Amino acid sequence: DTAVSQTPKYLVTQMGNDKSIKCEQNLGHDTMYWYKQDSKKFLKIMFSYNNKELIINETVPNRFSPKSPDKAHLNLHINSLELGDSAVYFCASSFRDRESPLHFGNGTRLTVT
Amino acid sequence: GQQVMQIPQYQHVQEGEDFTTYCNSSTTLSNIQWYKQRPGGHPVFLIQLVKSGEVKKQKRLTFQFGEAKKNSSLHITATQTTDVGTYFCAGWESGGYQKVTFGTGTKLQVIP
């Protein structure tokens, strides 16, 4: 199926741990994003890559490090997890053309205890 | 930076009633998109508006883009329980480097 897929779907971990979330899209898109959705449902962009190049890097703690090995993959590594990192993280992709809609993955619900 | 606000934040309606959510941007937009997120789901693209004053319809949904390209609205006629979810507008900045900012969202609850 053509889609944006993220793994894992759920992630429960303790404070101080390091974790990664993976994202892959087979839609042929050249731009990928990471969004964070908090408990109030606000969707905030964290990072965006275009053809493996970082083009958007919002005010995000250095503990968050994205990596894009190729234009179909965008991973997110988080160091020293904190309680406030608990949220749903969505990967999305689109074409660089700004009229292109975003296609979202199913999300990763991260719970830090 | 750009801010995109939506009102209301929550709306409960009786099934069959109409519903409207409003989206306001602090800056002029090149275009605006609307997304729907079902409970427990992910945002799904509904429609895109590009031209000043543009109006588009999808069955019971009517979307408008303001003349100044700084606001938009989504109106649902005769709501159904399948309309439940959170509706987001997403504005692309004019002249920006392909940055889209999502609105604060409106959560719609339909009471059968």
mmCIF file with all atom_site columns, C-alpha atoms in Angstrom:
data_model
loop_
_atom_site.group_PDB
_atom_site.id
_atom_site.type_symbol
_atom_site.label_atom_id
_atom_site.label_alt_id
_atom_site.label_comp_id
_atom_site.label_asym_id
_atom_site.label_entity_id
_atom_site.label_seq_id
_atom_site.pdbx_PDB_ins_code
_atom_site.Cartn_x
_atom_site.Cartn_y
_atom_site.Cartn_z
_atom_site.occupancy
_atom_site.B_iso_or_equiv
_atom_site.pdbx_formal_charge
_atom_site.auth_seq_id
_atom_site.auth_comp_id
_atom_site.auth_asym_id
_atom_site.auth_atom_id
_atom_site.pdbx_PDB_model_num
ATOM 1   C CA . ASP A 1 1   ? 0.000   0.000  0.000  1.00 0.00 ? 1   ASP A CA 1
ATOM 2   C CA . THR A 1 2   ? 1.184   3.526  -0.702 1.00 0.00 ? 2   THR A CA 1
ATOM 3   C CA . ALA A 1 3   ? 1.499   5.347  2.583  1.00 0.00 ? 3   ALA A CA 1
ATOM 4   C CA . VAL A 1 4   ? 3.540   7.048  5.234  1.00 0.00 ? 4   VAL A CA 1
ATOM 5   C CA . SER A 1 5   ? 4.445   4.494  7.860  1.00 0.00 ? 5   SER A CA 1
ATOM 6   C CA . GLN A 1 6   ? 5.923   5.108  11.290 1.00 0.00 ? 6   GLN A CA 1
ATOM 7   C CA . THR A 1 7   ? 7.277   2.724  13.873 1.00 0.00 ? 7   THR A CA 1
ATOM 8   C CA . PRO A 1 8   ? 6.672   2.103  16.658 1.00 0.00 ? 8   PRO A CA 1
ATOM 9   C CA . LYS A 1 9   ? 3.038   3.025  17.185 1.00 0.00 ? 9   LYS A CA 1
ATOM 10  C CA . TYR A 1 10  ? 3.440   3.169  20.952 1.00 0.00 ? 10  TYR A CA 1
ATOM 11  C CA . LEU A 1 11  ? 6.553   3.902  22.962 1.00 0.00 ? 11  LEU A CA 1
ATOM 12  C CA . VAL A 1 12  ? 6.628   3.811  26.755 1.00 0.00 ? 12  VAL A CA 1
ATOM 13  C CA . THR A 1 13  ? 9.923   4.593  28.401 1.00 0.00 ? 13  THR A CA 1
ATOM 14  C CA . GLN A 1 14  ? 11.499  6.077  31.485 1.00 0.00 ? 14  GLN A CA 1
ATOM 15  C CA . MET A 1 15  ? 13.015  9.490  31.926 1.00 0.00 ? 15  MET A CA 1
ATOM 16  C CA . GLY A 1 16  ? 16.625  9.705  30.850 1.00 0.00 ? 16  GLY A CA 1
ATOM 17  C CA . ASN A 1 17  ? 16.384  6.998  28.211 1.00 0.00 ? 17  ASN A CA 1
ATOM 18  C CA . ASP A 1 18  ? 17.195  7.445  24.510 1.00 0.00 ? 18  ASP A CA 1
ATOM 19  C CA . LYS A 1 19  ? 14.698  6.354  21.869 1.00 0.00 ? 19  LYS A CA 1
ATOM 20  C CA . SER A 1 20  ? 14.171  6.509  18.111 1.00 0.00 ? 20  SER A CA 1
ATOM 21  C CA . ILE A 1 21  ? 11.148  6.730  15.856 1.00 0.00 ? 21  ILE A CA 1
ATOM 22  C CA . LYS A 1 22  ? 11.348  5.700  12.220 1.00 0.00 ? 22  LYS A CA 1
ATOM 23  C CA . CYS A 1 23  ? 9.367   6.943  9.254  1.00 0.00 ? 23  CYS A CA 1
ATOM 24  C CA . GLU A 1 24  ? 9.187   5.812  5.665  1.00 0.00 ? 24  GLU A CA 1
ATOM 25  C CA . GLN A 1 25  ? 7.095   6.982  2.734  1.00 0.00 ? 25  GLN A CA 1
ATOM 26  C CA . ASN A 1 26  ? 6.594   5.335  -0.631 1.00 0.00 ? 26  ASN A CA 1
ATOM 27  C CA . LEU A 1 27  ? 4.631   8.165  -2.222 1.00 0.00 ? 27  LEU A CA 1
ATOM 28  C CA . GLY A 1 28  ? 7.636   9.528  -4.104 1.00 0.00 ? 28  GLY A CA 1
ATOM 29  C CA . HIS A 1 29  ? 7.527   12.759 -2.088 1.00 0.00 ? 29  HIS A CA 1
ATOM 30  C CA . ASP A 1 30  ? 10.671  14.854 -1.768 1.00 0.00 ? 30  ASP A CA 1
ATOM 31  C CA . THR A 1 31  ? 9.869   16.569 1.529  1.00 0.00 ? 31  THR A CA 1
ATOM 32  C CA . MET A 1 32  ? 9.319   14.992 4.941  1.00 0.00 ? 32  MET A CA 1
ATOM 33  C CA . TYR A 1 33  ? 8.335   16.463 8.294  1.00 0.00 ? 33  TYR A CA 1
ATOM 34  C CA . TRP A 1 34  ? 8.151   15.723 11.984 1.00 0.00 ? 34  TRP A CA 1
ATOM 35  C CA . TYR A 1 35  ? 5.231   17.205 13.921 1.00 0.00 ? 35  TYR A CA 1
ATOM 36  C CA . LYS A 1 36  ? 4.549   17.041 17.641 1.00 0.00 ? 36  LYS A CA 1
ATOM 37  C CA . GLN A 1 37  ? 0.949   16.947 18.869 1.00 0.00 ? 37  GLN A CA 1
ATOM 38  C CA . ASP A 1 38  ? 0.504   17.682 22.556 1.00 0.00 ? 38  ASP A CA 1
ATOM 39  C CA . SER A 1 39  ? -2.390  16.853 24.859 1.00 0.00 ? 39  SER A CA 1
ATOM 40  C CA . LYS A 1 40  ? -4.280  19.946 23.654 1.00 0.00 ? 40  LYS A CA 1
ATOM 41  C CA . LYS A 1 41  ? -4.060  18.625 20.103 1.00 0.00 ? 41  LYS A CA 1
ATOM 42  C CA . PHE A 1 42  ? -1.840  21.480 18.877 1.00 0.00 ? 42  PHE A CA 1
ATOM 43  C CA . LEU A 1 43  ? 0.249   20.383 15.887 1.00 0.00 ? 43  LEU A CA 1
ATOM 44  C CA . LYS A 1 44  ? 3.714   21.939 15.969 1.00 0.00 ? 44  LYS A CA 1
ATOM 45  C CA . ILE A 1 45  ? 6.296   21.454 13.275 1.00 0.00 ? 45  ILE A CA 1
ATOM 46  C CA . MET A 1 46  ? 9.674   20.324 14.529 1.00 0.00 ? 46  MET A CA 1
ATOM 47  C CA . PHE A 1 47  ? 11.748  19.576 11.450 1.00 0.00 ? 47  PHE A CA 1
ATOM 48  C CA . SER A 1 48  ? 11.452  19.357 7.690  1.00 0.00 ? 48  SER A CA 1
ATOM 49  C CA . TYR A 1 49  ? 13.778  17.770 5.149  1.00 0.00 ? 49  TYR A CA 1
ATOM 50  C CA . ASN A 1 50  ? 13.804  18.236 1.401  1.00 0.00 ? 50  ASN A CA 1
ATOM 51  C CA . ASN A 1 51  ? 15.822  15.635 -0.499 1.00 0.00 ? 51  ASN A CA 1
ATOM 52  C CA . LYS A 1 52  ? 17.809  14.819 2.650  1.00 0.00 ? 52  LYS A CA 1
ATOM 53  C CA . GLU A 1 53  ? 18.545  18.483 3.339  1.00 0.00 ? 53  GLU A CA 1
ATOM 54  C CA . LEU A 1 54  ? 17.301  20.041 6.583  1.00 0.00 ? 54  LEU A CA 1
ATOM 55  C CA . ILE A 1 55  ? 15.161  23.040 5.603  1.00 0.00 ? 55  ILE A CA 1
ATOM 56  C CA . ILE A 1 56  ? 13.100  23.711 8.709  1.00 0.00 ? 56  ILE A CA 1
ATOM 57  C CA . ASN A 1 57  ? 14.456  23.430 12.220 1.00 0.00 ? 57  ASN A CA 1
ATOM 58  C CA . GLU A 1 58  ? 12.091  24.964 14.722 1.00 0.00 ? 58  GLU A CA 1
ATOM 59  C CA . THR A 1 59  ? 12.985  25.782 18.304 1.00 0.00 ? 59  THR A CA 1
ATOM 60  C CA . VAL A 1 60  ? 13.442  22.237 19.508 1.00 0.00 ? 60  VAL A CA 1
ATOM 61  C CA . PRO A 1 61  ? 15.800  21.045 22.277 1.00 0.00 ? 61  PRO A CA 1
ATOM 62  C CA . ASN A 1 62  ? 19.138  19.669 21.097 1.00 0.00 ? 62  ASN A CA 1
ATOM 63  C CA . ARG A 1 63  ? 18.079  16.319 22.522 1.00 0.00 ? 63  ARG A CA 1
ATOM 64  C CA . PHE A 1 64  ? 16.005  15.858 19.367 1.00 0.00 ? 64  PHE A CA 1
ATOM 65  C CA . SER A 1 65  ? 18.029  14.912 16.322 1.00 0.00 ? 65  SER A CA 1
ATOM 66  C CA . PRO A 1 66  ? 16.456  14.069 12.974 1.00 0.00 ? 66  PRO A CA 1
ATOM 67  C CA . LYS A 1 67  ? 18.218  12.055 10.303 1.00 0.00 ? 67  LYS A CA 1
ATOM 68  C CA . SER A 1 68  ? 17.262  11.505 6.696  1.00 0.00 ? 68  SER A CA 1
ATOM 69  C CA . PRO A 1 69  ? 19.334  8.794  5.022  1.00 0.00 ? 69  PRO A CA 1
ATOM 70  C CA . ASP A 1 70  ? 17.396  9.276  1.785  1.00 0.00 ? 70  ASP A CA 1
ATOM 71  C CA . LYS A 1 71  ? 14.327  11.204 0.671  1.00 0.00 ? 71  LYS A CA 1
ATOM 72  C CA . ALA A 1 72  ? 12.020  8.306  1.536  1.00 0.00 ? 72  ALA A CA 1
ATOM 73  C CA . HIS A 1 73  ? 13.126  8.019  5.158  1.00 0.00 ? 73  HIS A CA 1
ATOM 74  C CA . LEU A 1 74  ? 13.169  10.396 8.087  1.00 0.00 ? 74  LEU A CA 1
ATOM 75  C CA . ASN A 1 75  ? 14.026  9.222  11.571 1.00 0.00 ? 75  ASN A CA 1
ATOM 76  C CA . LEU A 1 76  ? 13.870  11.018 14.896 1.00 0.00 ? 76  LEU A CA 1
ATOM 77  C CA . HIS A 1 77  ? 16.224  10.245 17.754 1.00 0.00 ? 77  HIS A CA 1
ATOM 78  C CA . ILE A 1 78  ? 15.549  11.632 21.206 1.00 0.00 ? 78  ILE A CA 1
ATOM 79  C CA . ASN A 1 79  ? 18.203  11.669 23.935 1.00 0.00 ? 79  ASN A CA 1
ATOM 80  C CA . SER A 1 80  ? 17.658  11.940 27.679 1.00 0.00 ? 80  SER A CA 1
ATOM 81  C CA . LEU A 1 81  ? 13.886  11.793 27.493 1.00 0.00 ? 81  LEU A CA 1
ATOM 82  C CA . GLU A 1 82  ? 11.904  14.089 29.779 1.00 0.00 ? 82  GLU A CA 1
ATOM 83  C CA . LEU A 1 83  ? 8.324   13.955 31.032 1.00 0.00 ? 83  LEU A CA 1
ATOM 84  C CA . GLY A 1 84  ? 7.427   16.904 28.800 1.00 0.00 ? 84  GLY A CA 1
ATOM 85  C CA . ASP A 1 85  ? 8.374   14.919 25.710 1.00 0.00 ? 85  ASP A CA 1
ATOM 86  C CA . SER A 1 86  ? 5.250   12.824 26.136 1.00 0.00 ? 86  SER A CA 1
ATOM 87  C CA . ALA A 1 87  ? 3.102   13.469 23.066 1.00 0.00 ? 87  ALA A CA 1
ATOM 88  C CA . VAL A 1 88  ? 2.084   11.994 19.745 1.00 0.00 ? 88  VAL A CA 1
ATOM 89  C CA . TYR A 1 89  ? 4.736   12.450 17.071 1.00 0.00 ? 89  TYR A CA 1
ATOM 90  C CA . PHE A 1 90  ? 3.582   12.496 13.467 1.00 0.00 ? 90  PHE A CA 1
ATOM 91  C CA . CYS A 1 91  ? 5.695   12.038 10.405 1.00 0.00 ? 91  CYS A CA 1
ATOM 92  C CA . ALA A 1 92  ? 4.372   13.572 7.190  1.00 0.00 ? 92  ALA A CA 1
ATOM 93  C CA . SER A 1 93  ? 5.487   13.946 3.605  1.00 0.00 ? 93  SER A CA 1
ATOM 94  C CA . SER A 1 94  ? 4.637   16.057 0.566  1.00 0.00 ? 94  SER A CA 1
ATOM 95  C CA . PHE A 1 95  ? 6.022   17.389 -2.685 1.00 0.00 ? 95  PHE A CA 1
ATOM 96  C CA . ARG A 1 96  ? 8.076   20.560 -2.461 1.00 0.00 ? 96  ARG A CA 1
ATOM 97  C CA . ASP A 1 97  ? 5.469   22.346 -4.571 1.00 0.00 ? 97  ASP A CA 1
ATOM 98  C CA . ARG A 1 98  ? 3.632   24.346 -1.904 1.00 0.00 ? 98  ARG A CA 1
ATOM 99  C CA . GLU A 1 99  ? 0.269   23.341 -3.253 1.00 0.00 ? 99  GLU A CA 1
ATOM 100 C CA . SER A 1 100 ? 0.939   19.793 -2.259 1.00 0.00 ? 100 SER A CA 1
ATOM 101 C CA . PRO A 1 101 ? -1.047  18.449 0.681  1.00 0.00 ? 101 PRO A CA 1
ATOM 102 C CA . LEU A 1 102 ? 0.702   16.705 3.555  1.00 0.00 ? 102 LEU A CA 1
ATOM 103 C CA . HIS A 1 103 ? 0.252   12.976 4.025  1.00 0.00 ? 103 HIS A CA 1
ATOM 104 C CA . PHE A 1 104 ? 0.587   11.922 7.646  1.00 0.00 ? 104 PHE A CA 1
ATOM 105 C CA . GLY A 1 105 ? 1.681   8.690  9.213  1.00 0.00 ? 105 GLY A CA 1
ATOM 106 C CA . ASN A 1 106 ? -0.430  7.080  11.923 1.00 0.00 ? 106 ASN A CA 1
ATOM 107 C CA . GLY A 1 107 ? 1.622   8.651  14.681 1.00 0.00 ? 107 GLY A CA 1
ATOM 108 C CA . THR A 1 108 ? 3.786   7.410  17.520 1.00 0.00 ? 108 THR A CA 1
ATOM 109 C CA . ARG A 1 109 ? 2.389   7.889  21.006 1.00 0.00 ? 109 ARG A CA 1
ATOM 110 C CA . LEU A 1 110 ? 5.363   8.482  23.286 1.00 0.00 ? 110 LEU A CA 1
ATOM 111 C CA . THR A 1 111 ? 4.827   8.207  27.031 1.00 0.00 ? 111 THR A CA 1
ATOM 112 C CA . VAL A 1 112 ? 7.691   9.103  29.348 1.00 0.00 ? 112 VAL A CA 1
ATOM 113 C CA . THR A 1 113 ? 7.330   7.952  32.947 1.00 0.00 ? 113 THR A CA 1
ATOM 114 C CA . GLY B 2 1   ? 6.466   34.077 13.714 1.00 0.00 ? 1   GLY B CA 1
ATOM 115 C CA . GLN B 2 2   ? 3.284   33.220 11.940 1.00 0.00 ? 2   GLN B CA 1
ATOM 116 C CA . GLN B 2 3   ? 0.317   32.310 14.119 1.00 0.00 ? 3   GLN B CA 1
ATOM 117 C CA . VAL B 2 4   ? -2.849  30.634 12.965 1.00 0.00 ? 4   VAL B CA 1
ATOM 118 C CA . MET B 2 5   ? -5.776  30.655 15.370 1.00 0.00 ? 5   MET B CA 1
ATOM 119 C CA . GLN B 2 6   ? -9.054  28.808 15.098 1.00 0.00 ? 6   GLN B CA 1
ATOM 120 C CA . ILE B 2 7   ? -12.326 29.413 16.867 1.00 0.00 ? 7   ILE B CA 1
ATOM 121 C CA . PRO B 2 8   ? -14.106 27.879 18.542 1.00 0.00 ? 8   PRO B CA 1
ATOM 122 C CA . GLN B 2 9   ? -11.744 25.466 20.260 1.00 0.00 ? 9   GLN B CA 1
ATOM 123 C CA . TYR B 2 10  ? -14.620 23.055 20.954 1.00 0.00 ? 10  TYR B CA 1
ATOM 124 C CA . GLN B 2 11  ? -18.128 22.741 19.562 1.00 0.00 ? 11  GLN B CA 1
ATOM 125 C CA . HIS B 2 12  ? -20.894 20.368 20.574 1.00 0.00 ? 12  HIS B CA 1
ATOM 126 C CA . VAL B 2 13  ? -23.848 20.216 18.184 1.00 0.00 ? 13  VAL B CA 1
ATOM 127 C CA . GLN B 2 14  ? -26.980 18.163 17.928 1.00 0.00 ? 14  GLN B CA 1
ATOM 128 C CA . GLU B 2 15  ? -26.995 15.898 14.896 1.00 0.00 ? 15  GLU B CA 1
ATOM 129 C CA . GLY B 2 16  ? -28.580 17.788 12.034 1.00 0.00 ? 16  GLY B CA 1
ATOM 130 C CA . GLU B 2 17  ? -27.394 21.209 13.193 1.00 0.00 ? 17  GLU B CA 1
ATOM 131 C CA . ASP B 2 18  ? -24.890 23.253 11.242 1.00 0.00 ? 18  ASP B CA 1
ATOM 132 C CA . PHE B 2 19  ? -21.287 23.872 12.307 1.00 0.00 ? 19  PHE B CA 1
ATOM 133 C CA . THR B 2 20  ? -18.707 26.480 11.399 1.00 0.00 ? 20  THR B CA 1
ATOM 134 C CA . THR B 2 21  ? -15.051 26.854 12.341 1.00 0.00 ? 21  THR B CA 1
ATOM 135 C CA . TYR B 2 22  ? -13.049 29.986 11.620 1.00 0.00 ? 22  TYR B CA 1
ATOM 136 C CA . CYS B 2 23  ? -9.351  30.251 10.909 1.00 0.00 ? 23  CYS B CA 1
ATOM 137 C CA . ASN B 2 24  ? -7.327  33.474 11.237 1.00 0.00 ? 24  ASN B CA 1
ATOM 138 C CA . SER B 2 25  ? -3.708  34.021 10.334 1.00 0.00 ? 25  SER B CA 1
ATOM 139 C CA . SER B 2 26  ? -1.421  36.765 11.604 1.00 0.00 ? 26  SER B CA 1
ATOM 140 C CA . THR B 2 27  ? 0.171   36.978 8.143  1.00 0.00 ? 27  THR B CA 1
ATOM 141 C CA . THR B 2 28  ? -0.991  36.810 4.539  1.00 0.00 ? 28  THR B CA 1
ATOM 142 C CA . LEU B 2 29  ? -1.139  33.262 3.231  1.00 0.00 ? 29  LEU B CA 1
ATOM 143 C CA . SER B 2 30  ? -0.244  31.927 -0.192 1.00 0.00 ? 30  SER B CA 1
ATOM 144 C CA . ASN B 2 31  ? -2.809  29.186 0.257  1.00 0.00 ? 31  ASN B CA 1
ATOM 145 C CA . ILE B 2 32  ? -4.689  27.352 2.948  1.00 0.00 ? 32  ILE B CA 1
ATOM 146 C CA . GLN B 2 33  ? -5.443  23.685 3.468  1.00 0.00 ? 33  GLN B CA 1
ATOM 147 C CA . TRP B 2 34  ? -7.989  21.969 5.690  1.00 0.00 ? 34  TRP B CA 1
ATOM 148 C CA . TYR B 2 35  ? -7.473  18.675 7.470  1.00 0.00 ? 35  TYR B CA 1
ATOM 149 C CA . LYS B 2 36  ? -9.675  16.410 9.567  1.00 0.00 ? 36  LYS B CA 1
ATOM 150 C CA . GLN B 2 37  ? -8.385  14.259 12.398 1.00 0.00 ? 37  GLN B CA 1
ATOM 151 C CA . ARG B 2 38  ? -10.700 11.571 13.720 1.00 0.00 ? 38  ARG B CA 1
ATOM 152 C CA . PRO B 2 39  ? -10.322 10.586 17.399 1.00 0.00 ? 39  PRO B CA 1
ATOM 153 C CA . GLY B 2 40  ? -7.216  8.450  17.723 1.00 0.00 ? 40  GLY B CA 1
ATOM 154 C CA . GLY B 2 41  ? -6.304  9.044  14.094 1.00 0.00 ? 41  GLY B CA 1
ATOM 155 C CA . HIS B 2 42  ? -4.010  11.216 12.058 1.00 0.00 ? 42  HIS B CA 1
ATOM 156 C CA . PRO B 2 43  ? -4.770  14.420 10.123 1.00 0.00 ? 43  PRO B CA 1
ATOM 157 C CA . VAL B 2 44  ? -6.212  13.739 6.696  1.00 0.00 ? 44  VAL B CA 1
ATOM 158 C CA . PHE B 2 45  ? -6.209  16.326 3.922  1.00 0.00 ? 45  PHE B CA 1
ATOM 159 C CA . LEU B 2 46  ? -9.645  17.616 2.911  1.00 0.00 ? 46  LEU B CA 1
ATOM 160 C CA . ILE B 2 47  ? -9.142  20.513 0.524  1.00 0.00 ? 47  ILE B CA 1
ATOM 161 C CA . GLN B 2 48  ? -6.924  23.400 -0.558 1.00 0.00 ? 48  GLN B CA 1
ATOM 162 C CA . LEU B 2 49  ? -7.863  26.998 -1.339 1.00 0.00 ? 49  LEU B CA 1
ATOM 163 C CA . VAL B 2 50  ? -5.524  29.239 -3.303 1.00 0.00 ? 50  VAL B CA 1
ATOM 164 C CA . LYS B 2 51  ? -7.363  32.252 -4.685 1.00 0.00 ? 51  LYS B CA 1
ATOM 165 C CA . SER B 2 52  ? -8.576  35.267 -2.773 1.00 0.00 ? 52  SER B CA 1
ATOM 166 C CA . GLY B 2 53  ? -12.300 34.896 -2.025 1.00 0.00 ? 53  GLY B CA 1
ATOM 167 C CA . GLU B 2 54  ? -12.363 31.301 -3.246 1.00 0.00 ? 54  GLU B CA 1
ATOM 168 C CA . VAL B 2 55  ? -15.270 29.071 -2.218 1.00 0.00 ? 55  VAL B CA 1
ATOM 169 C CA . LYS B 2 56  ? -15.257 25.301 -2.606 1.00 0.00 ? 56  LYS B CA 1
ATOM 170 C CA . LYS B 2 57  ? -17.811 22.682 -1.687 1.00 0.00 ? 57  LYS B CA 1
ATOM 171 C CA . GLN B 2 58  ? -17.545 19.012 -0.856 1.00 0.00 ? 58  GLN B CA 1
ATOM 172 C CA . LYS B 2 59  ? -21.037 17.599 -0.327 1.00 0.00 ? 59  LYS B CA 1
ATOM 173 C CA . ARG B 2 60  ? -22.152 19.129 3.009  1.00 0.00 ? 60  ARG B CA 1
ATOM 174 C CA . LEU B 2 61  ? -18.835 20.962 3.573  1.00 0.00 ? 61  LEU B CA 1
ATOM 175 C CA . THR B 2 62  ? -18.241 24.509 2.331  1.00 0.00 ? 62  THR B CA 1
ATOM 176 C CA . PHE B 2 63  ? -14.802 26.100 2.491  1.00 0.00 ? 63  PHE B CA 1
ATOM 177 C CA . GLN B 2 64  ? -14.027 29.798 2.033  1.00 0.00 ? 64  GLN B CA 1
ATOM 178 C CA . PHE B 2 65  ? -10.802 31.755 1.703  1.00 0.00 ? 65  PHE B CA 1
ATOM 179 C CA . GLY B 2 66  ? -10.947 35.401 2.724  1.00 0.00 ? 66  GLY B CA 1
ATOM 180 C CA . GLU B 2 67  ? -10.421 38.276 0.327  1.00 0.00 ? 67  GLU B CA 1
ATOM 181 C CA . ALA B 2 68  ? -7.265  39.346 2.148  1.00 0.00 ? 68  ALA B CA 1
ATOM 182 C CA . LYS B 2 69  ? -6.010  35.742 2.253  1.00 0.00 ? 69  LYS B CA 1
ATOM 183 C CA . LYS B 2 70  ? -5.629  35.929 6.020  1.00 0.00 ? 70  LYS B CA 1
ATOM 184 C CA . ASN B 2 71  ? -8.702  33.998 7.080  1.00 0.00 ? 71  ASN B CA 1
ATOM 185 C CA . SER B 2 72  ? -10.767 30.996 6.115  1.00 0.00 ? 72  SER B CA 1
ATOM 186 C CA . SER B 2 73  ? -13.819 29.103 7.261  1.00 0.00 ? 73  SER B CA 1
ATOM 187 C CA . LEU B 2 74  ? -15.280 25.623 7.093  1.00 0.00 ? 74  LEU B CA 1
ATOM 188 C CA . HIS B 2 75  ? -19.037 25.203 7.303  1.00 0.00 ? 75  HIS B CA 1
ATOM 189 C CA . ILE B 2 76  ? -20.766 21.845 7.669  1.00 0.00 ? 76  ILE B CA 1
ATOM 190 C CA . THR B 2 77  ? -24.480 21.683 6.899  1.00 0.00 ? 77  THR B CA 1
ATOM 191 C CA . ALA B 2 78  ? -26.673 19.200 8.777  1.00 0.00 ? 78  ALA B CA 1
ATOM 192 C CA . THR B 2 79  ? -23.933 17.511 10.779 1.00 0.00 ? 79  THR B CA 1
ATOM 193 C CA . GLN B 2 80  ? -23.758 13.745 11.072 1.00 0.00 ? 80  GLN B CA 1
ATOM 194 C CA . THR B 2 81  ? -22.011 11.569 13.660 1.00 0.00 ? 81  THR B CA 1
ATOM 195 C CA . THR B 2 82  ? -19.383 10.767 11.041 1.00 0.00 ? 82  THR B CA 1
ATOM 196 C CA . ASP B 2 83  ? -18.327 14.440 11.145 1.00 0.00 ? 83  ASP B CA 1
ATOM 197 C CA . VAL B 2 84  ? -16.888 13.995 14.651 1.00 0.00 ? 84  VAL B CA 1
ATOM 198 C CA . GLY B 2 85  ? -13.230 14.935 14.902 1.00 0.00 ? 85  GLY B CA 1
ATOM 199 C CA . THR B 2 86  ? -10.825 17.847 15.057 1.00 0.00 ? 86  THR B CA 1
ATOM 200 C CA . TYR B 2 87  ? -10.641 20.163 12.079 1.00 0.00 ? 87  TYR B CA 1
ATOM 201 C CA . PHE B 2 88  ? -7.394  21.971 11.342 1.00 0.00 ? 88  PHE B CA 1
ATOM 202 C CA . CYS B 2 89  ? -6.631  24.700 8.898  1.00 0.00 ? 89  CYS B CA 1
ATOM 203 C CA . ALA B 2 90  ? -3.034  24.912 7.703  1.00 0.00 ? 90  ALA B CA 1
ATOM 204 C CA . GLY B 2 91  ? -1.614  28.056 6.182  1.00 0.00 ? 91  GLY B CA 1
ATOM 205 C CA . TRP B 2 92  ? 1.349   28.292 3.854  1.00 0.00 ? 92  TRP B CA 1
ATOM 206 C CA . GLU B 2 93  ? 3.314   31.531 4.311  1.00 0.00 ? 93  GLU B CA 1
ATOM 207 C CA . SER B 2 94  ? 3.645   33.910 1.391  1.00 0.00 ? 94  SER B CA 1
ATOM 208 C CA . GLY B 2 95  ? 7.271   34.116 0.347  1.00 0.00 ? 95  GLY B CA 1
ATOM 209 C CA . GLY B 2 96  ? 8.272   31.648 3.006  1.00 0.00 ? 96  GLY B CA 1
ATOM 210 C CA . TYR B 2 97  ? 10.425  28.597 2.528  1.00 0.00 ? 97  TYR B CA 1
ATOM 211 C CA . GLN B 2 98  ? 7.603   26.137 2.203  1.00 0.00 ? 98  GLN B CA 1
ATOM 212 C CA . LYS B 2 99  ? 6.583   26.388 5.826  1.00 0.00 ? 99  LYS B CA 1
ATOM 213 C CA . VAL B 2 100 ? 3.069   25.415 6.742  1.00 0.00 ? 100 VAL B CA 1
ATOM 214 C CA . THR B 2 101 ? 1.617   26.356 10.108 1.00 0.00 ? 101 THR B CA 1
ATOM 215 C CA . PHE B 2 102 ? -1.315  24.443 11.479 1.00 0.00 ? 102 PHE B CA 1
ATOM 216 C CA . GLY B 2 103 ? -4.157  26.206 13.222 1.00 0.00 ? 103 GLY B CA 1
ATOM 217 C CA . THR B 2 104 ? -5.065  25.454 16.816 1.00 0.00 ? 104 THR B CA 1
ATOM 218 C CA . GLY B 2 105 ? -7.891  23.163 15.701 1.00 0.00 ? 105 GLY B CA 1
ATOM 219 C CA . THR B 2 106 ? -11.606 22.926 16.417 1.00 0.00 ? 106 THR B CA 1
ATOM 220 C CA . LYS B 2 107 ? -12.883 19.763 18.047 1.00 0.00 ? 107 LYS B CA 1
ATOM 221 C CA . LEU B 2 108 ? -16.387 18.878 16.890 1.00 0.00 ? 108 LEU B CA 1
ATOM 222 C CA . GLN B 2 109 ? -18.643 16.595 18.875 1.00 0.00 ? 109 GLN B CA 1
ATOM 223 C CA . VAL B 2 110 ? -21.974 15.564 17.337 1.00 0.00 ? 110 VAL B CA 1
ATOM 224 C CA . ILE B 2 111 ? -24.684 14.406 19.703 1.00 0.00 ? 111 ILE B CA 1
ATOM 225 C CA . PRO B 2 112 ? -27.009 11.836 18.090 1.00 0.00 ? 112 PRO B CA 1
#
